[in-house]
Structures are given as structure tokens and as C-alpha cells.
mmCIF file of C-alpha atoms in Angstrom:
data_model
loop_
_atom_site.group_PDB
_atom_site.id
_atom_site.type_symbol
_atom_site.label_atom_id
_atom_site.label_comp_id
_atom_site.label_asym_id
_atom_site.label_seq_id
_atom_site.Cartn_x
_atom_site.Cartn_y
_atom_site.Cartn_z
ATOM 1 C CA MET A 1 0.106 -0.153 -0.377
ATOM 2 C CA ASP A 2 0.962 3.539 -1.131
ATOM 3 C CA ASP A 3 0.809 5.760 2.096
ATOM 4 C CA THR A 4 2.580 8.921 0.637
ATOM 5 C CA GLY A 5 0.340 11.335 -1.396
ATOM 6 C CA ASP A 6 -3.212 11.721 -1.411
ATOM 7 C CA GLY A 7 -4.319 8.261 -0.775
ATOM 8 C CA ASP A 8 -5.207 7.119 -4.282
ATOM 9 C CA GLY A 9 -2.123 5.149 -4.744
ATOM 10 C CA ASP A 10 -0.390 7.114 -7.686
ATOM 11 C CA GLY A 11 2.001 9.035 -4.721
ATOM 12 C CA GLY A 12 0.586 12.644 -6.215
ATOM 13 C CA ASP A 13 -1.035 15.304 -4.396
ATOM 14 C CA GLY A 14 -4.880 14.897 -5.908
ATOM 15 C CA ASP A 15 -4.868 16.957 -8.493
ATOM 16 C CA GLY A 16 -4.922 14.221 -11.005
ATOM 17 C CA ASP A 17 -1.212 14.475 -12.444
ATOM 18 C CA GLY A 18 0.419 11.891 -10.339
ATOM 19 C CA GLU A 19 2.780 14.777 -9.459
ATOM 20 C CA GLY A 20 3.717 16.312 -5.747
ATOM 21 C CA GLY A 21 2.676 19.587 -4.419
ATOM 22 C CA ASP A 22 -0.630 20.852 -3.739
ATOM 23 C CA GLY A 23 -2.252 21.270 -7.174
ATOM 24 C CA ASP A 24 -3.024 24.892 -6.709
ATOM 25 C CA GLY A 25 -0.396 26.650 -8.515
ATOM 26 C CA ASP A 26 0.584 28.970 -6.055
ATOM 27 C CA GLY A 27 4.152 27.251 -5.296
ATOM 28 C CA GLU A 28 7.279 29.640 -5.752
ATOM 29 C CA CYS A 29 9.432 30.200 -8.238
ATOM 30 C CA GLY A 30 12.773 27.661 -7.902
ATOM 31 C CA ASP A 31 10.902 24.763 -6.226
ATOM 32 C CA GLY A 32 11.298 22.733 -9.449
ATOM 33 C CA THR A 33 7.605 22.423 -10.417
ATOM 34 C CA VAL A 34 5.714 24.776 -12.906
ATOM 35 C CA ASP A 35 3.043 26.595 -10.976
ATOM 36 C CA ARG A 36 0.523 29.392 -12.531
ATOM 37 C CA GLY A 37 2.401 32.274 -14.031
ATOM 38 C CA GLU A 38 5.650 30.473 -14.508
ATOM 39 C CA ASP A 39 7.162 29.307 -18.355
ATOM 40 C CA CYS A 40 9.262 26.764 -16.425
ATOM 41 C CA ASP A 41 10.924 25.968 -12.996
ATOM 42 C CA ASP A 42 14.078 24.060 -13.215
ATOM 43 C CA GLY A 43 14.905 24.790 -9.667
ATOM 44 C CA GLY A 44 16.977 27.565 -10.400
ATOM 45 C CA GLU A 45 18.757 29.087 -13.451
ATOM 46 C CA SER A 46 19.166 26.875 -16.390
ATOM 47 C CA GLU A 47 19.872 27.170 -20.089
ATOM 48 C CA ALA A 48 16.284 27.144 -20.970
ATOM 49 C CA CYS A 49 14.831 28.705 -17.868
ATOM 50 C CA ASN A 50 15.733 31.902 -16.327
ATOM 51 C CA SER A 51 16.092 32.205 -12.359
ATOM 52 C CA ASP A 52 12.608 34.047 -12.609
ATOM 53 C CA CYS A 53 11.016 31.238 -14.188
ATOM 54 C CA THR A 54 10.718 32.601 -17.607
ATOM 55 C CA ALA A 55 11.700 30.865 -20.680
ATOM 56 C CA ALA A 56 15.558 31.876 -21.478
ATOM 57 C CA SER A 57 16.229 33.634 -24.526
ATOM 58 C CA CYS A 58 18.713 36.363 -25.530
ATOM 59 C CA GLY A 59 17.368 39.498 -25.863
ATOM 60 C CA ASP A 60 14.502 39.121 -23.025
ATOM 61 C CA GLY A 61 16.352 41.373 -20.457
ATOM 62 C CA VAL A 62 17.572 38.903 -18.242
ATOM 63 C CA LEU A 63 20.721 37.940 -17.962
ATOM 64 C CA ASN A 64 21.177 34.179 -17.938
ATOM 65 C CA MET A 65 24.818 33.144 -17.659
ATOM 66 C CA THR A 66 24.307 29.493 -17.830
ATOM 67 C CA ALA A 67 22.826 30.025 -21.216
ATOM 68 C CA GLY A 68 25.865 31.456 -22.150
ATOM 69 C CA GLU A 69 24.929 35.407 -21.712
ATOM 70 C CA ALA A 70 27.403 37.717 -20.563
ATOM 71 C CA CYS A 71 24.901 40.471 -21.364
ATOM 72 C CA ASP A 72 20.910 41.223 -21.788
ATOM 73 C CA ASP A 73 19.641 44.776 -22.139
ATOM 74 C CA GLY A 74 16.405 42.917 -23.807
ATOM 75 C CA ASP A 75 15.150 45.587 -26.967
ATOM 76 C CA ASP A 76 18.116 47.780 -26.172
ATOM 77 C CA ASN A 77 20.905 44.947 -27.358
ATOM 78 C CA SER A 78 22.364 46.453 -30.745
ATOM 79 C CA ASP A 79 25.181 45.517 -33.216
ATOM 80 C CA LEU A 80 25.231 49.305 -34.066
ATOM 81 C CA ASP A 81 25.136 51.428 -31.059
ATOM 82 C CA ALA A 82 28.623 51.704 -29.414
ATOM 83 C CA ASP A 83 29.225 49.994 -25.953
ATOM 84 C CA ALA A 84 25.991 48.256 -26.082
ATOM 85 C CA CYS A 85 25.284 44.487 -25.336
ATOM 86 C CA ARG A 86 25.456 42.803 -28.607
ATOM 87 C CA THR A 87 22.429 41.013 -30.207
ATOM 88 C CA ASP A 88 24.155 37.652 -29.265
ATOM 89 C CA CYS A 89 24.120 38.734 -25.704
ATOM 90 C CA MET A 90 27.702 39.310 -26.051
ATOM 91 C CA LEU A 91 29.960 42.210 -24.819
ATOM 92 C CA PRO A 92 31.335 44.379 -27.393
ATOM 93 C CA TRP A 93 34.658 43.272 -28.640
ATOM 94 C CA CYS A 94 37.262 44.669 -30.639
ATOM 95 C CA GLY A 95 36.587 43.514 -34.231
ATOM 96 C CA ASP A 96 33.102 43.155 -34.136
ATOM 97 C CA GLY A 97 32.629 46.241 -36.652
ATOM 98 C CA VAL A 98 31.417 48.961 -33.622
ATOM 99 C CA ARG A 99 33.881 51.559 -32.900
ATOM 100 C CA ASP A 100 33.148 51.790 -29.025
ATOM 101 C CA ALA A 101 34.671 54.186 -26.609
ATOM 102 C CA ALA A 102 38.031 52.488 -25.717
ATOM 103 C CA GLU A 103 38.737 51.850 -29.628
ATOM 104 C CA GLU A 104 40.189 54.133 -32.277
ATOM 105 C CA CYS A 105 39.016 51.949 -34.735
ATOM 106 C CA ASP A 106 37.024 48.984 -35.491
ATOM 107 C CA ASP A 107 37.068 47.455 -39.287
ATOM 108 C CA GLY A 108 35.217 44.467 -38.303
ATOM 109 C CA ASN A 109 38.221 42.065 -38.463
ATOM 110 C CA MET A 110 41.441 41.420 -36.612
ATOM 111 C CA ASP A 111 43.802 41.911 -39.682
ATOM 112 C CA ASP A 112 47.091 43.543 -38.906
ATOM 113 C CA GLY A 113 48.396 46.165 -41.358
ATOM 114 C CA ASP A 114 45.189 46.989 -42.793
ATOM 115 C CA GLY A 115 44.670 50.535 -41.352
ATOM 116 C CA CYS A 116 43.074 49.543 -37.960
ATOM 117 C CA SER A 117 45.133 46.921 -36.098
ATOM 118 C CA SER A 118 43.692 45.557 -32.728
ATOM 119 C CA CYS A 119 41.310 48.391 -32.533
ATOM 120 C CA VAL A 120 44.290 51.096 -33.047
ATOM 121 C CA VAL A 121 44.774 53.312 -36.247
ATOM 122 C CA ASP A 122 48.040 51.845 -37.966
ATOM 123 C CA TYR A 123 50.774 54.363 -38.135
ATOM 124 C CA GLY A 124 50.413 56.239 -41.625
ATOM 125 C CA PHE A 125 46.695 55.828 -41.869
ATOM 126 C CA ASP A 126 44.156 58.236 -41.918
ATOM 127 C CA CYS A 127 40.809 57.891 -40.100
ATOM 128 C CA ASP A 128 37.676 59.320 -40.327
ATOM 129 C CA PRO A 129 36.971 61.233 -37.057
ATOM 130 C CA ALA A 130 33.732 62.782 -38.594
ATOM 131 C CA GLY A 131 32.299 59.276 -39.377
ATOM 132 C CA ASP A 132 31.270 60.552 -42.885
ATOM 133 C CA GLY A 133 33.249 57.959 -44.592
ATOM 134 C CA ASP A 134 35.082 59.772 -46.727
ATOM 135 C CA GLY A 135 38.101 60.435 -44.442
ATOM 136 C CA ASP A 136 38.753 64.036 -44.193
ATOM 137 C CA GLY A 137 37.486 64.988 -41.134
ATOM 138 C CA ASP A 138 35.330 67.585 -41.721
ATOM 139 C CA GLY A 139 31.750 65.936 -41.583
ATOM 140 C CA ASP A 140 30.096 66.734 -45.121
ATOM 141 C CA GLY A 141 31.180 63.539 -46.812
ATOM 142 C CA ASP A 142 32.404 65.142 -49.962
ATOM 143 C CA GLY A 143 36.368 64.375 -49.281
ATOM 144 C CA ASP A 144 37.596 67.808 -49.839
ATOM 145 C CA GLY A 145 38.236 69.167 -46.564
ATOM 146 C CA ASP A 146 36.648 72.270 -46.690
ATOM 147 C CA GLY A 147 33.225 71.463 -44.909
ATOM 148 C CA ASP A 148 30.840 72.957 -47.401
ATOM 149 C CA GLY A 149 29.348 69.487 -48.924
ATOM 150 C CA ASP A 150 30.346 70.781 -52.343
#
């Protein structure tokens, strides 16, 4: 005779699922049982489940280091904005193609001698401080350096 659970022999709690717990759905996140309002409950953080019992995914705004995330700023993740958490939930790095605060340049590769080596402008190369793509630094994009755009 099974003397555990609700007495019906299945070892459960009387809610019909054969599982333990009280069946009222009011358990706590982290108790290992998926309750009302929880996407998952692995008893703690896992690759599939955040510590707040929401399903883990990069970009959800919840840092989940077990899933390999180094950062997660949700909708603010960006592959274009300097110093932002990237859309793959990795921190910005030299060679990611985005010029971050500590970088003189970032050409998206780690090739030495191409004008930007290890995110430092190589000697003899001219960088584009205005960011207009023409390299003259005046910000008008026409390449003549006079700043009038003509």
C-alpha cells in the first residue's frame, strides 16, 4: 500500500497529474514545479529557464549566464550602437565592426596592417573622425576637407 500523497496510490497530491505538490498553482519560483504564471521552473537558472521562471532567450532582458549570456539589455541590445550589449548577448569586442569608447577604430576584423590593427589606427593611415566615410574629418562627406558639402 502506498502511504504517500493523497491516498489514491499514485503518489500524487490529488490534482490528477500524479505529481507532488498541492496542485493549487501557488508554488514559488525555484521549487522545481511549474506553477501558474511560470513558463518553466528548473529549480534555479538553466540554459532553458531564467531564475525568474521565464523561458530563457537572448534579448529577453534577463541575464542568464548559464545559457552563455555575458549581457542582456533586452530591446536595447544592438549591433550598431557603441558600447551596447550585442544582439547575441555578448559584450562589445574589438573586431565586431562597431567603434566603442575605448577603440580608435574597429573595421570588423582582426587583420593587422590594414589601417586598423587591434582597434588602433595603424601609423600612416588616416582615420575618419567625422564618421562620414570620406576620411577628411570635416563631416560633410564630400572628401575635400572644406566642410561645405560641395
